[in-house]
Amino acid sequence: MQNLTFVEKIFGAKCGSIVFKSPDIILTHDNTASIKKTFQKMGGEKVKNPDQLLVVLDHNAPPTNAKLANDYQRIRELVKEQGVKKFYDAGSGICHQLMANHAKPGMLIVGSDSHTCTAGAFNTMAAGIDRTEAAGLWKRGETWFRVPESIKITLKGEFPEGVYTKDLSLYIIGMLGSAGANYMSIEYHGEAVEKLSVSERMTLANLASEMGAKNAVFPPDKILEEYYGQKITGLWADKNAIYLKKYEINLSDLMPLIAAPHHVDNVKSISELNGTILNQGLIGTCTNGRLEDLRIAAHILEGKNIANGFQLLVAPASKNIYLQAIEEGIITKLMKAGATILGASCGPCLGTGQGIPADGFNVISTANRNFLGRMGNKNAKIFLASPATVACSALAGKITDPRKNFSQNRQFPFKKKQSAKIIISDQEDRKENGVWDYSDIDHLNTDQMFAGNLTYEILSSDPEAIRPYLFKDFDNSFADRVGAGDILIGGDNFGCGSSREHPAVGLAHAGVQAVIVKSVNRIFYRSAINQGLLLIVNRKIVDFYKKGDMLKLDFQEGIVQIGKKCFEIPPLPEKLQQIIKYKGLVNWIQSES
């Protein structure tokens, strides 16, 4: 085969093909406790290939209650029993940062976390999966992949003063939209790529998830050779590879950007938000918690003090980064400026540990998501920005441009439509004739379907415990009223955000007959299949449906009927049909044993 993209080469098949492959690395973290139980439900006793596993305790490190502490201890016992050698205990750092110790060019990497794509910085094919699929990999050692279409992004020019890789990432997300690269592979090309450090590449690759991409990848070039300290080979696209879309971006034209609440593609220039009062800041996470990021912040904050009443939190991405920052004097500079230094972990990003904001707080963060309730309080607002913008804003107590000389009136050129409604009021009843009508809601994310701060308190292997919390931060009546045979109708990019499988597990357990949407996030689609939950992607059906219509589904015949109008639905691939038939991957694997 000729004229192949990176993913077509690594999978050995053209885009659109379904292939079965054995990953080089299977990453799991705190969710390993839940994966173990699902693995056992599948009849698993011994992991097929322990050398594939990379296990990191990071999301709740150190544990904040006895339940989480007990889960951590069970994971320690598991890795010892199974002979897992690649294990990092609490305090070592964030899994995506520690992956840098193991990722090698040309590898195939999967992880039970949506930001597994960060490892694409190392010329790997790295993608997120859900917990059930991770359990299946423990048992079988391989899984299915759809070879995605590819987007080519060519970078040229140089960053202006005060503009960084995070701003470039937000520019791309704002340009494409949070579903603009759904199920696609992103390749970064061009002369400017040669000047991007590994740290900067990790930031870009990390945020591929926030535009819906399956993965993002960089070439095996001199930057990587310097990182590894040796000659590397890796894989790269052919010169005449065929792409679904191509974009060219001149870094010299960029400006500092912010993603405003409550969605990451709600991107605005600093001048559009300049002066917005802030209460809290966060520098860290798997997106911007590396040494380069801390250096930038320390340089800005050195010899100064953060605004009175402002709380600045800093969470290094790993223990080694923390130690280097201490040795360089970075930590001292940050603390003298008034920052609070947290442990090397995921920190406040998903709202499970320290740093949960108060009601009414405006938070500016270097993290990757700003969904309603993301940091543990749905009554707070989150703005996403670069470490430089966060540091400058911390000094002023309000959104502040990190540049010294700039135009006040410049606006971000792309405007993505935001959902007019993100919460269903208690006065609204969205259920009629067994159909939950959320057709007007785009980007319904997994944080709203199942709160992030419950993700590790309630295991995804416990469907009965999940059900009472389904959609609580979105439609408070849903969990109490959803019943067997119900159908959900949704808008675009349904199920975006985290890879947590709790929503799909809960919906399947409640007996939901089908979810019909305009478009769906890639990982949620896989989660639905893995739970035996029928998910139909058909814009025409959603557009035709009107609240109160009688809707009937005949899966065997492949027909959805609304009133007298019938819509054909294409059949799933044979193996996926079997998973639906057996009501989930667990039962299907048991039937194959």
Coordinates of N, CA and C in Angstrom, one line a residue, residues 491-589:
G491 N -28.5 15.5 20.9 CA -28.0 16.3 19.9 C -26.6 15.9 19.4
D492 N -25.8 16.9 19.1 CA -24.4 16.6 18.6 C -23.4 16.4 19.7
N493 N -22.4 15.6 19.4 CA -21.3 15.3 20.3 C -21.7 14.8 21.6
F494 N -22.7 13.9 21.6 CA -23.2 13.3 22.8 C -22.2 12.4 23.5
G495 N -22.0 12.6 24.8 CA -21.1 11.8 25.6 C -19.7 12.3 25.5
C496 N -19.4 13.5 25.2 CA -18.1 14.0 25.1 C -17.5 14.1 26.5
G497 N -16.1 14.4 26.5 CA -15.5 14.5 27.8 C -14.8 13.3 28.2
S498 N -14.8 13.0 29.5 CA -14.1 11.9 30.1 C -14.5 10.6 29.6
S499 N -13.5 9.6 29.7 CA -13.8 8.3 29.2 C -14.6 7.4 30.3
R500 N -15.0 8.0 31.4 CA -15.7 7.3 32.4 C -16.9 6.6 31.8
E501 N -17.1 5.3 32.1 CA -18.1 4.5 31.5 C -19.4 4.4 32.3
H502 N -19.4 5.1 33.5 CA -20.6 5.0 34.4 C -21.9 5.3 33.7
P503 N -21.9 6.4 32.8 CA -23.2 6.7 32.2 C -23.8 5.5 31.4
A504 N -22.9 4.9 30.5 CA -23.3 3.8 29.7 C -23.7 2.6 30.5
V505 N -22.9 2.4 31.6 CA -23.2 1.2 32.5 C -24.6 1.5 33.1
G506 N -24.8 2.7 33.6 CA -26.1 3.0 34.3 C -27.3 2.9 33.4
L507 N -27.2 3.5 32.1 CA -28.2 3.5 31.2 C -28.6 2.0 30.8
A508 N -27.6 1.2 30.5 CA -27.8 -0.2 30.2 C -28.5 -0.9 31.3
H509 N -28.1 -0.7 32.5 CA -28.6 -1.4 33.7 C -30.1 -0.9 33.9
A510 N -30.4 0.3 33.6 CA -31.8 0.8 33.7 C -32.7 0.2 32.7
G511 N -32.1 -0.4 31.7 CA -32.9 -1.1 30.6 C -33.3 -0.1 29.5
V512 N -32.5 1.0 29.3 CA -32.8 1.9 28.2 C -32.6 1.1 26.9
Q513 N -33.6 1.2 26.0 CA -33.7 0.5 24.8 C -32.6 0.9 23.8
A514 N -32.5 2.3 23.7 CA -31.6 2.8 22.7 C -31.3 4.3 23.0
V515 N -30.2 4.8 22.5 CA -29.8 6.2 22.5 C -29.7 6.6 21.1
I516 N -30.4 7.6 20.6 CA -30.4 8.0 19.2 C -29.9 9.5 19.2
V517 N -28.8 9.7 18.5 CA -28.2 11.1 18.6 C -27.8 11.5 17.2
K518 N -27.5 12.8 17.1 CA -27.0 13.4 15.8 C -25.6 13.0 15.6
S519 N -24.8 13.1 16.6 CA -23.4 12.6 16.5 C -22.9 12.3 17.9
V520 N -21.9 11.4 18.0 CA -21.5 10.9 19.3 C -20.0 11.0 19.5
N521 N -19.5 11.2 20.7 CA -18.1 11.1 21.0 C -17.6 9.7 20.9
R522 N -16.4 9.5 20.4 CA -15.8 8.2 20.1 C -15.8 7.3 21.3
I523 N -15.3 7.7 22.4 CA -15.2 6.8 23.5 C -16.6 6.4 24.1
F524 N -17.5 7.4 24.1 CA -18.8 7.0 24.6 C -19.5 6.0 23.7
Y525 N -19.2 6.1 22.4 CA -19.7 5.1 21.4 C -19.2 3.7 21.8
R526 N -17.9 3.6 22.1 CA -17.3 2.3 22.4 C -17.9 1.8 23.8
S527 N -18.1 2.7 24.7 CA -18.6 2.4 26.0 C -20.1 1.8 25.9
A528 N -20.9 2.4 25.0 CA -22.2 2.0 24.8 C -22.2 0.6 24.2
I529 N -21.4 0.3 23.2 CA -21.3 -1.0 22.6 C -20.9 -2.0 23.7
N530 N -19.9 -1.7 24.5 CA -19.3 -2.6 25.5 C -20.3 -2.9 26.6
Q531 N -21.3 -2.0 26.8 CA -22.3 -2.3 27.8 C -23.6 -2.9 27.2
G532 N -23.6 -3.2 25.9 CA -24.7 -3.7 25.2 C -25.8 -2.7 25.0
L533 N -25.5 -1.4 25.0 CA -26.5 -0.3 24.9 C -26.5 0.1 23.4
L534 N -27.6 -0.1 22.8 CA -27.7 0.3 21.4 C -27.6 1.8 21.2
L535 N -26.7 2.2 20.4 CA -26.5 3.7 20.1 C -26.7 3.9 18.6
I536 N -27.6 4.7 18.2 CA -27.9 4.9 16.8 C -27.5 6.4 16.5
V537 N -26.6 6.6 15.5 CA -26.2 7.9 15.1 C -26.9 8.2 13.8
N538 N -27.9 9.1 13.9 CA -28.8 9.4 12.7 C -29.4 10.7 12.9
R539 N -28.8 11.7 12.2 CA -29.3 13.1 12.3 C -30.7 13.2 11.8
K540 N -31.1 12.5 10.8 CA -32.4 12.7 10.2 C -33.5 12.2 11.2
I541 N -33.2 11.2 12.0 CA -34.2 10.7 13.0 C -34.4 11.8 14.0
V542 N -33.3 12.3 14.5 CA -33.4 13.3 15.6 C -34.1 14.5 15.1
D543 N -33.8 15.0 13.9 CA -34.4 16.2 13.4 C -35.9 16.0 13.1
F544 N -36.3 14.8 12.8 CA -37.7 14.5 12.4 C -38.6 14.4 13.7
Y545 N -38.0 13.9 14.8 CA -38.7 13.6 16.0 C -39.2 14.9 16.6
K546 N -40.5 14.9 17.1 CA -41.0 16.0 17.8 C -41.6 15.5 19.1
K547 N -41.4 16.2 20.2 CA -41.8 15.7 21.5 C -43.3 15.3 21.5
G548 N -43.5 14.1 22.0 CA -44.9 13.5 22.0 C -45.1 12.5 20.9
D549 N -44.2 12.5 19.9 CA -44.3 11.5 18.8 C -44.2 10.1 19.4
M550 N -44.9 9.1 18.8 CA -44.7 7.7 19.1 C -43.5 7.2 18.4
L551 N -42.6 6.6 19.1 CA -41.3 6.2 18.5 C -41.2 4.7 18.8
K552 N -41.0 3.9 17.8 CA -40.8 2.4 17.9 C -39.5 2.0 17.3
L553 N -38.8 1.0 17.9 CA -37.6 0.5 17.4 C -37.6 -1.0 17.2
D554 N -37.2 -1.4 16.0 CA -37.1 -2.8 15.7 C -35.7 -3.1 15.3
F555 N -34.9 -3.5 16.3 CA -33.4 -3.7 16.0 C -33.2 -4.9 15.0
Q556 N -34.0 -5.9 15.1 CA -33.7 -7.0 14.2 C -34.0 -6.7 12.8
E557 N -35.0 -5.8 12.5 CA -35.3 -5.4 11.2 C -34.5 -4.2 10.8
G558 N -33.9 -3.5 11.7 CA -33.1 -2.3 11.4 C -34.0 -1.1 11.1
I559 N -35.1 -1.0 11.9 CA -36.1 0.1 11.5 C -36.4 0.9 12.8
V560 N -36.4 2.2 12.6 CA -36.9 3.2 13.6 C -38.1 3.8 13.0
Q561 N -39.3 3.7 13.7 CA -40.5 4.3 13.2 C -41.0 5.4 14.1
I562 N -41.3 6.6 13.5 CA -41.8 7.7 14.2 C -43.2 8.0 13.6
G563 N -44.2 7.7 14.3 CA -45.6 7.9 13.6 C -45.7 6.9 12.5
K564 N -45.9 7.4 11.3 CA -46.0 6.5 10.1 C -44.6 6.5 9.3
K565 N -43.7 7.4 9.7 CA -42.4 7.5 9.0 C -41.4 6.5 9.5
C566 N -40.8 5.8 8.6 CA -39.8 4.7 8.9 C -38.4 5.1 8.5
F567 N -37.5 4.9 9.3 CA -36.0 5.1 9.0 C -35.3 3.8 9.1
E568 N -34.5 3.5 8.1 CA -33.6 2.4 8.1 C -32.3 2.7 8.9
I569 N -31.9 1.8 9.7 CA -30.6 2.0 10.4 C -29.6 0.9 9.9
P570 N -28.4 1.2 9.5 CA -27.5 0.3 8.9 C -27.0 -0.7 10.0
P571 N -26.8 -2.0 9.6 CA -26.4 -3.0 10.6 C -25.0 -2.7 11.1
L572 N -24.7 -3.1 12.4 CA -23.4 -3.0 12.9 C -22.5 -4.1 12.4
P573 N -21.2 -4.0 12.5 CA -20.3 -5.2 12.1 C -20.7 -6.4 13.0
E574 N -20.5 -7.6 12.4 CA -21.0 -8.8 13.1 C -20.6 -8.9 14.5
K575 N -19.3 -8.7 14.9 CA -18.9 -8.9 16.2 C -19.5 -7.9 17.2
L576 N -19.8 -6.6 16.7 CA -20.4 -5.7 17.5 C -21.9 -6.0 17.7
Q577 N -22.5 -6.6 16.7 CA -23.9 -7.1 16.9 C -24.0 -8.2 17.9
Q578 N -22.9 -9.0 18.0 CA -22.9 -10.1 19.0 C -22.8 -9.5 20.4
I579 N -22.0 -8.5 20.5 CA -21.8 -7.8 21.9 C -23.2 -7.2 22.3
I580 N -23.9 -6.6 21.4 CA -25.2 -6.1 21.7 C -26.2 -7.2 22.1
K581 N -26.1 -8.3 21.3 CA -27.0 -9.4 21.5 C -26.8 -10.0 22.9
Y582 N -25.5 -10.1 23.3 CA -25.2 -10.7 24.6 C -25.3 -9.7 25.8
K583 N -25.7 -8.5 25.4 CA -25.9 -7.4 26.4 C -24.6 -7.0 27.1
G584 N -23.6 -6.9 26.2 CA -22.3 -6.3 26.7 C -21.1 -7.2 26.5
L585 N -19.9 -6.5 26.6 CA -18.7 -7.2 26.4 C -18.4 -8.3 27.4
V586 N -18.8 -8.0 28.6 CA -18.5 -9.0 29.7 C -19.2 -10.4 29.3
N587 N -20.5 -10.3 29.0 CA -21.2 -11.5 28.7 C -20.7 -12.2 27.4
W588 N -20.3 -11.3 26.4 CA -19.8 -11.8 25.1 C -18.5 -12.6 25.3
I589 N -17.6 -12.0 26.1 CA -16.3 -12.7 26.4 C -16.5 -14.0 27.1

